[in-house]
Amino acid sequence: MSHRVVATIDRRALAHNLEIARQYAPLSKVLAVIKADAYGHGLLACAEALRAADVLGVTDVEEAERLRRHGIHQDILVMQGILDKSDVRRIAELGLQVVIHRTEDLALLEAELGRMRLPHRLTFWLKLDTGMGRLGIQPAEVERVHLALRRQKWTEEVILMTHLANAGTPESALNSTQVLNFARSCQALADFTPQTSIAASAALLALDVHGDYIRPGLMLYGSSPFAWQDAERRRDQFGLHNVMTLQARLISIHQHQSGDNIGYNSQFICPQPMCVGIVSIGYADGYPGHTPNGCPVLVGDQRTHTVGRVSMDMLAIDLTNCDEAKVGDWVTLWGERLPIDEIAAHTGVISYQLSSGLSQRVPRIYR
Ligand SMILES: Cc1ncc(COP(=O)(O)O)c(C=O)c1O
């Protein structure tokens, strides 16, 4: 079957990027973050490609169930925690690890697990809010909650974790404040040295704080967590390989005169005679609808750019200097020689959102 748009996923590049993550923290275990359908790359295929990871991190029980249903027996962490008692039951039945981020979770666990016969004891990741202001118990509560969890007969291990708000800006003072708050909380546990986890991609690549488990996500998909403007911290500098190539077909080519309108709302008026191509991808596929004129694309090896407003399933590109271009050709929206991070800089949409926002109607092809 021929496709009009396709995202090709390079599984070897995923495995390579996992190795790069390990090199940054050789003594740590790796939790590979594959939540949100592996940032849009496909949950199952990415879990397979990342089987060298120690743990796989998913959003919720539903994603974990999909993995188990397809025969993934690896350790899996449910990163958003438990919502209700049915989550607790499924976590116990499927032998999942789970983040505990509210003090009220304790009562829920006690009520449900107390009356179950568990095949295995469970591992909990106790999340502390050290300054992110999102999920986590307050440092003042850590000793009590940690002890309450640890002394349960159904507990195997309690790992302490925190998430940094500004690791993508390594010079931010909040990074060291959070790391210090976390270290103090760990020290507060009398007679006990917990396993810890701090770093996601940005902290791993730019801050020397890891913990016993690192939690890379974005870098596994060949994207840098730092601003494109920071030329020293682009993916190539870290040795990361491109994972996703997004391509769509050229479906029409027209010559235009100076002053001609291109697309909705007159976002682009031809300043001179131009050749304009229409590419079969639009915002319904996940390409950002507000993309400005001038966003780079590749036609074959040649770089050109978008002109005019992105429509639902089409966008226009300047083909004036692309003499060889013909209807049916593939146009690359991002990939090896056009990093997704560069498109993020042009569109103002972070690369996390570009890949995870790719719609389900875009077929993923794995090689
Ligand atoms: C708690 C936690 N750890 C790790 C990650 C992975 O982060 P990154 O994709 O920046 O490596 C995320 C992503 O949102 C997260 O929420």
Short mmCIF file of C-alpha atoms and ligand atoms in Angstrom, two decimals:
data_model
loop_
_atom_site.label_atom_id
_atom_site.label_comp_id
_atom_site.label_asym_id
_atom_site.label_seq_id
_atom_site.Cartn_x
_atom_site.Cartn_y
_atom_site.Cartn_z
CA MET A 1 0.00 0.00 0.00
CA SER A 2 1.34 3.44 -0.81
CA HIS A 3 1.35 6.07 1.91
CA ARG A 4 0.95 9.82 1.62
CA VAL A 5 2.67 10.39 4.96
CA VAL A 6 4.85 8.12 7.06
CA ALA A 7 7.03 8.20 10.18
CA THR A 8 9.97 5.80 9.91
CA ILE A 9 11.42 4.70 13.25
CA ASP A 10 14.99 3.47 13.46
CA ARG A 11 15.11 0.83 16.21
CA ARG A 12 18.88 0.52 16.12
CA ALA A 13 19.18 4.24 16.80
CA LEU A 14 16.98 3.79 19.90
CA ALA A 15 19.27 1.04 21.20
CA HIS A 16 22.31 3.18 20.40
CA ASN A 17 20.88 6.18 22.28
CA LEU A 18 20.20 3.95 25.29
CA GLU A 19 23.89 3.03 25.26
CA ILE A 20 24.80 6.73 25.19
CA ALA A 21 22.61 7.26 28.26
CA ARG A 22 24.44 4.46 30.05
CA GLN A 23 27.80 5.98 29.20
CA TYR A 24 26.82 9.17 31.03
CA ALA A 25 26.10 7.23 34.22
CA PRO A 26 27.83 3.86 33.96
CA LEU A 27 27.10 2.92 37.58
CA SER A 28 23.38 3.67 37.41
CA LYS A 29 20.52 1.48 36.24
CA VAL A 30 18.36 2.84 33.44
CA LEU A 31 14.65 3.45 33.52
CA ALA A 32 13.80 4.06 29.84
CA VAL A 33 10.84 6.43 29.67
CA ILE A 34 8.42 5.15 27.03
CA LYS A 35 5.28 6.86 28.31
CA ALA A 36 2.85 8.54 25.92
CA ASP A 37 3.25 5.78 23.34
CA ALA A 38 7.04 6.19 23.59
CA TYR A 39 6.75 9.92 22.86
CA GLY A 40 4.71 9.05 19.76
CA HIS A 41 7.18 6.48 18.43
CA GLY A 42 5.06 3.43 19.33
CA LEU A 43 4.98 1.78 22.76
CA LEU A 44 5.49 -1.86 21.85
CA ALA A 45 8.16 -1.50 19.18
CA CYS A 46 10.15 0.87 21.38
CA ALA A 47 9.85 -1.41 24.41
CA GLU A 48 11.28 -4.19 22.22
CA ALA A 49 14.10 -2.00 20.92
CA LEU A 50 14.92 -0.83 24.46
CA ARG A 51 14.91 -4.27 26.07
CA ALA A 52 18.43 -3.62 27.42
CA ALA A 53 16.91 -1.06 29.82
CA ASP A 54 16.52 -2.15 33.45
CA VAL A 55 13.01 -0.71 33.83
CA LEU A 56 10.46 0.76 31.41
CA GLY A 57 8.55 3.89 32.48
CA VAL A 58 4.94 4.33 31.32
CA THR A 59 2.26 6.87 32.16
CA ASP A 60 -0.47 4.70 33.60
CA VAL A 61 -1.71 1.18 34.25
CA GLU A 62 -3.30 1.07 30.81
CA GLU A 63 0.05 1.46 29.06
CA ALA A 64 1.61 -1.10 31.40
CA GLU A 65 -1.20 -3.57 30.64
CA ARG A 66 -0.55 -3.19 26.90
CA LEU A 67 3.08 -4.11 27.45
CA ARG A 68 2.24 -7.14 29.60
CA ARG A 69 -0.43 -8.28 27.10
CA HIS A 70 2.23 -8.31 24.41
CA GLY A 71 4.62 -10.42 26.44
CA ILE A 72 6.90 -7.72 27.88
CA HIS A 73 7.99 -9.17 31.22
CA GLN A 74 10.52 -6.52 32.09
CA ASP A 75 10.14 -4.34 35.18
CA ILE A 76 7.65 -1.57 34.44
CA LEU A 77 7.12 1.62 36.44
CA VAL A 78 3.73 3.38 36.40
CA MET A 79 4.99 6.95 36.59
CA GLN A 80 1.75 8.79 37.29
CA GLY A 81 0.92 6.63 40.30
CA ILE A 82 -2.40 5.18 41.39
CA LEU A 83 -5.77 6.72 40.72
CA ASP A 84 -8.03 4.33 42.61
CA LYS A 85 -8.22 0.84 44.10
CA SER A 86 -8.62 -0.89 40.75
CA ASP A 87 -5.19 0.54 39.80
CA VAL A 88 -3.75 -0.94 43.01
CA ARG A 89 -5.17 -4.37 42.17
CA ARG A 90 -3.86 -4.32 38.60
CA ILE A 91 -0.43 -3.17 39.78
CA ALA A 92 -0.27 -6.08 42.21
CA GLU A 93 -1.61 -8.62 39.71
CA LEU A 94 0.76 -7.53 36.94
CA GLY A 95 3.76 -7.13 39.24
CA LEU A 96 4.26 -3.46 38.32
CA GLN A 97 6.33 -0.86 40.11
CA VAL A 98 4.53 2.37 40.92
CA VAL A 99 5.27 5.97 41.88
CA ILE A 100 3.75 7.06 45.19
CA HIS A 101 3.36 10.83 45.22
CA ARG A 102 0.54 11.56 47.71
CA THR A 103 0.44 10.72 51.39
CA GLU A 104 -3.16 9.51 50.89
CA ASP A 105 -1.85 6.75 48.59
CA LEU A 106 -0.72 4.87 51.70
CA ALA A 107 -4.26 4.25 52.92
CA LEU A 108 -5.32 3.13 49.44
CA LEU A 109 -2.44 0.66 49.27
CA GLU A 110 -3.07 -0.67 52.78
CA ALA A 111 -6.78 -1.16 52.17
CA GLU A 112 -6.34 -3.01 48.89
CA LEU A 113 -3.06 -4.91 49.26
CA GLY A 114 -3.90 -5.97 52.83
CA ARG A 115 -6.68 -8.18 51.50
CA MET A 116 -4.89 -9.60 48.46
CA ARG A 117 -2.65 -12.59 48.18
CA LEU A 118 0.29 -11.17 46.24
CA PRO A 119 2.36 -13.27 43.85
CA HIS A 120 5.35 -10.96 44.52
CA ARG A 121 6.25 -8.13 46.82
CA LEU A 122 6.13 -4.70 45.20
CA THR A 123 8.66 -1.94 44.51
CA PHE A 124 7.55 1.64 45.12
CA TRP A 125 9.16 4.85 43.91
CA LEU A 126 8.47 7.51 46.51
CA LYS A 127 8.37 10.86 44.74
CA LEU A 128 9.43 14.00 46.55
CA ASP A 129 8.57 17.50 45.46
CA THR A 130 11.89 19.23 46.03
CA GLY A 131 10.94 22.34 44.06
CA MET A 132 9.28 21.24 40.81
CA GLY A 133 5.84 22.11 42.17
CA ARG A 134 4.07 19.30 40.36
CA LEU A 135 3.84 15.80 41.87
CA GLY A 136 5.39 14.57 45.10
CA ILE A 137 5.20 14.53 48.85
CA GLN A 138 6.86 17.32 50.76
CA PRO A 139 10.36 16.63 52.16
CA ALA A 140 9.02 17.04 55.72
CA GLU A 141 6.78 13.96 55.17
CA VAL A 142 9.40 11.70 53.68
CA GLU A 143 10.58 9.94 56.81
CA ARG A 144 7.07 9.02 57.94
CA VAL A 145 5.81 7.86 54.53
CA HIS A 146 9.01 5.99 53.73
CA LEU A 147 8.87 4.08 57.01
CA ALA A 148 5.17 3.34 56.64
CA LEU A 149 5.80 1.87 53.20
CA ARG A 150 8.94 0.00 54.11
CA ARG A 151 7.50 -1.92 57.03
CA GLN A 152 4.64 -3.42 55.01
CA LYS A 153 4.92 -7.12 54.28
CA TRP A 154 4.01 -6.44 50.65
CA THR A 155 6.92 -4.04 50.10
CA GLU A 156 10.05 -5.22 48.36
CA GLU A 157 11.84 -1.88 48.05
CA VAL A 158 11.24 1.87 48.26
CA ILE A 159 13.27 4.01 45.83
CA LEU A 160 13.37 7.75 46.44
CA MET A 161 12.94 9.95 43.39
CA THR A 162 12.57 13.58 42.44
CA HIS A 163 12.24 15.48 39.16
CA LEU A 164 14.12 18.66 38.29
CA ALA A 165 12.13 21.58 36.91
CA ASN A 166 14.95 23.45 35.14
CA ALA A 167 17.51 20.84 34.13
CA GLY A 168 17.06 22.01 30.52
CA THR A 169 18.64 25.26 31.71
CA PRO A 170 21.70 23.82 33.49
CA GLU A 171 22.78 27.18 34.94
CA SER A 172 19.46 27.66 36.79
CA ALA A 173 19.98 27.96 40.56
CA LEU A 174 16.87 25.86 41.15
CA ASN A 175 18.80 22.74 40.04
CA SER A 176 21.21 22.82 42.95
CA THR A 177 18.44 23.83 45.36
CA GLN A 178 16.42 20.78 44.35
CA VAL A 179 19.42 18.46 44.52
CA LEU A 180 20.24 19.76 47.99
CA ASN A 181 16.65 19.38 49.19
CA PHE A 182 16.66 15.83 47.88
CA ALA A 183 19.98 14.94 49.54
CA ARG A 184 18.72 16.30 52.89
CA SER A 185 15.55 14.24 52.61
CA CYS A 186 17.55 11.08 51.92
CA GLN A 187 19.80 11.79 54.90
CA ALA A 188 16.75 12.21 57.11
CA LEU A 189 15.98 8.49 56.87
CA ALA A 190 17.41 7.10 60.07
CA ASP A 191 19.84 4.18 59.59
CA PHE A 192 18.87 3.72 55.99
CA THR A 193 20.48 4.59 52.65
CA PRO A 194 17.80 4.46 49.98
CA GLN A 195 18.19 3.81 46.28
CA THR A 196 17.63 7.11 44.48
CA SER A 197 16.68 8.56 41.11
CA ILE A 198 17.06 12.17 40.00
CA ALA A 199 18.17 12.61 36.41
CA ALA A 200 16.07 12.64 33.25
CA SER A 201 17.81 13.44 29.91
CA ALA A 202 18.85 17.03 30.63
CA ALA A 203 20.29 16.42 34.09
CA LEU A 204 22.05 13.33 32.79
CA LEU A 205 23.68 15.20 29.92
CA ALA A 206 24.52 18.48 31.63
CA LEU A 207 24.47 18.13 35.42
CA ASP A 208 26.56 15.68 37.36
CA VAL A 209 23.65 14.25 39.33
CA HIS A 210 22.32 10.80 38.56
CA GLY A 211 21.19 8.65 41.45
CA ASP A 212 21.03 4.86 41.34
CA TYR A 213 18.52 5.00 38.49
CA ILE A 214 18.61 7.46 35.61
CA ARG A 215 15.34 8.17 33.78
CA PRO A 216 16.09 9.23 30.20
CA GLY A 217 13.21 9.82 27.80
CA LEU A 218 13.76 12.44 25.12
CA MET A 219 17.40 11.63 24.41
CA LEU A 220 16.48 8.02 23.61
CA TYR A 221 14.45 9.38 20.70
CA GLY A 222 17.46 11.28 19.34
CA SER A 223 16.48 14.71 20.53
CA SER A 224 18.38 17.14 22.72
CA PRO A 225 16.57 18.54 25.77
CA PHE A 226 18.39 21.87 25.34
CA ALA A 227 17.43 24.88 23.25
CA TRP A 228 18.43 24.67 19.56
CA GLN A 229 20.18 28.02 20.01
CA ASP A 230 22.61 26.29 22.39
CA ALA A 231 24.81 24.98 19.57
CA GLU A 232 27.14 23.18 22.00
CA ARG A 233 24.35 21.01 23.26
CA ARG A 234 22.72 19.71 20.09
CA ARG A 235 22.11 16.00 19.65
CA ASP A 236 25.23 15.41 17.53
CA GLN A 237 27.43 16.77 20.32
CA PHE A 238 26.14 14.01 22.57
CA GLY A 239 26.52 11.31 19.90
CA LEU A 240 22.75 10.74 19.73
CA HIS A 241 21.31 9.25 16.54
CA ASN A 242 18.15 10.31 14.77
CA VAL A 243 15.22 7.97 15.48
CA MET A 244 12.14 9.33 13.67
CA THR A 245 11.99 10.50 10.05
CA LEU A 246 8.70 12.16 9.12
CA GLN A 247 7.99 12.30 5.40
CA ALA A 248 5.04 13.17 3.19
CA ARG A 249 4.39 13.19 -0.55
CA LEU A 250 4.41 16.09 -2.92
CA ILE A 251 0.94 16.02 -4.50
CA SER A 252 0.90 19.13 -6.71
CA ILE A 253 3.28 21.70 -8.22
CA HIS A 254 2.27 25.14 -9.61
CA GLN A 255 4.02 28.15 -11.04
CA HIS A 256 2.87 31.43 -9.45
CA GLN A 257 3.19 35.08 -10.28
CA SER A 258 4.38 37.87 -8.04
CA GLY A 259 1.45 38.91 -5.79
CA ASP A 260 -0.30 35.49 -5.85
CA ASN A 261 -1.87 34.31 -2.60
CA ILE A 262 -0.77 30.97 -1.13
CA GLY A 263 -3.27 29.24 1.16
CA TYR A 264 -5.57 30.44 3.99
CA ASN A 265 -5.55 33.91 5.45
CA SER A 266 -2.96 35.22 2.99
CA GLN A 267 -0.16 34.20 5.34
CA PHE A 268 2.08 34.20 2.27
CA ILE A 269 1.93 36.36 -0.87
CA CYS A 270 4.48 35.53 -3.57
CA PRO A 271 7.06 38.37 -3.60
CA GLN A 272 8.23 37.27 -7.07
CA PRO A 273 7.38 34.54 -9.60
CA MET A 274 7.70 31.24 -7.70
CA CYS A 275 7.24 27.52 -8.00
CA VAL A 276 5.14 26.20 -5.08
CA GLY A 277 4.60 22.56 -4.13
CA ILE A 278 1.77 21.12 -2.03
CA VAL A 279 2.78 18.42 0.48
CA SER A 280 0.30 15.93 1.91
CA ILE A 281 0.68 16.63 5.61
CA GLY A 282 -1.15 19.07 7.85
CA TYR A 283 -2.21 19.80 11.38
CA ALA A 284 -4.52 16.76 11.47
CA ASP A 285 -1.36 14.67 11.10
CA GLY A 286 0.30 16.54 13.96
CA TYR A 287 2.36 19.05 12.01
CA PRO A 288 1.90 22.36 13.91
CA GLY A 289 -0.88 24.47 12.43
CA HIS A 290 0.66 27.78 13.40
CA THR A 291 4.03 27.10 11.70
CA PRO A 292 5.33 30.37 10.28
CA ASN A 293 6.56 30.86 6.71
CA GLY A 294 10.17 29.69 6.31
CA CYS A 295 10.16 26.49 8.36
CA PRO A 296 12.77 24.18 6.77
CA VAL A 297 11.93 20.98 4.87
CA LEU A 298 14.01 18.70 2.64
CA VAL A 299 13.09 17.82 -0.93
CA GLY A 300 15.44 14.96 -1.67
CA ASP A 301 18.72 16.37 -0.40
CA GLN A 302 17.76 19.95 -0.98
CA ARG A 303 16.71 22.28 1.79
CA THR A 304 13.77 24.58 1.20
CA HIS A 305 10.93 25.87 3.42
CA THR A 306 7.22 26.22 4.05
CA VAL A 307 5.17 29.08 2.63
CA GLY A 308 1.67 29.98 3.85
CA ARG A 309 -0.64 28.64 6.54
CA VAL A 310 -0.58 24.89 7.29
CA SER A 311 -3.98 23.35 6.38
CA MET A 312 -5.64 20.26 7.85
CA ASP A 313 -3.83 17.79 5.60
CA MET A 314 -1.63 19.91 3.37
CA LEU A 315 1.07 22.49 3.48
CA ALA A 316 2.86 24.50 0.80
CA ILE A 317 6.61 24.71 0.17
CA ASP A 318 8.84 26.84 -2.03
CA LEU A 319 10.15 24.74 -4.94
CA THR A 320 11.63 27.64 -6.92
CA ASN A 321 15.15 26.24 -6.64
CA CYS A 322 14.19 22.57 -6.64
CA ASP A 323 14.31 21.90 -10.38
CA GLU A 324 14.18 18.12 -10.04
CA ALA A 325 11.12 17.99 -7.77
CA LYS A 326 8.11 16.13 -9.17
CA VAL A 327 4.70 15.03 -7.96
CA GLY A 328 5.01 11.85 -5.86
CA ASP A 329 8.40 12.75 -4.38
CA TRP A 330 8.91 12.42 -0.63
CA VAL A 331 9.43 15.59 1.38
CA THR A 332 11.15 15.26 4.77
CA LEU A 333 9.62 17.30 7.58
CA TRP A 334 12.20 16.14 10.11
CA GLY A 335 14.83 13.40 10.25
CA GLU A 336 18.55 12.70 10.04
CA ARG A 337 19.64 15.86 8.20
CA LEU A 338 16.82 18.01 9.51
CA PRO A 339 16.73 17.53 13.30
CA ILE A 340 13.35 17.62 15.00
CA ASP A 341 14.97 20.08 17.43
CA GLU A 342 15.45 22.56 14.59
CA ILE A 343 11.76 22.27 13.66
CA ALA A 344 10.92 22.78 17.33
CA ALA A 345 12.88 26.04 17.27
CA HIS A 346 11.05 27.21 14.13
CA THR A 347 7.56 26.25 15.21
CA GLY A 348 7.86 27.09 18.92
CA VAL A 349 6.58 23.58 19.72
CA ILE A 350 9.00 21.53 21.86
CA SER A 351 10.24 18.31 20.28
CA TYR A 352 8.46 16.27 22.98
CA GLN A 353 5.19 17.68 21.68
CA LEU A 354 6.08 17.35 17.99
CA SER A 355 6.70 13.60 18.20
CA SER A 356 4.06 12.74 20.80
CA GLY A 357 1.52 14.91 18.97
CA LEU A 358 1.90 13.02 15.71
CA SER A 359 -1.56 11.69 14.99
CA GLN A 360 -2.46 8.01 14.93
CA ARG A 361 -3.32 8.27 11.25
CA VAL A 362 0.39 8.66 10.45
CA PRO A 363 1.66 5.11 9.96
CA ARG A 364 4.80 4.22 11.90
CA ILE A 365 7.17 2.03 9.96
CA TYR A 366 9.98 0.30 11.84
CA ARG A 367 13.35 -0.63 10.48
C1 LIG B 1 9.33 11.94 36.31
C2 LIG B 1 9.95 11.91 34.96
N1 LIG B 1 11.12 11.30 34.78
C3 LIG B 1 11.72 11.26 33.57
C4 LIG B 1 11.16 11.86 32.47
C5 LIG B 1 11.88 11.84 31.15
O1 LIG B 1 12.28 13.14 30.82
P1 LIG B 1 13.09 13.46 29.49
O2 LIG B 1 12.20 13.05 28.38
O3 LIG B 1 13.30 14.91 29.53
O4 LIG B 1 14.35 12.64 29.53
C6 LIG B 1 9.94 12.52 32.61
C7 LIG B 1 9.34 13.17 31.45
O5 LIG B 1 8.45 13.95 31.48
C8 LIG B 1 9.31 12.56 33.89
O6 LIG B 1 8.15 13.18 34.08
#
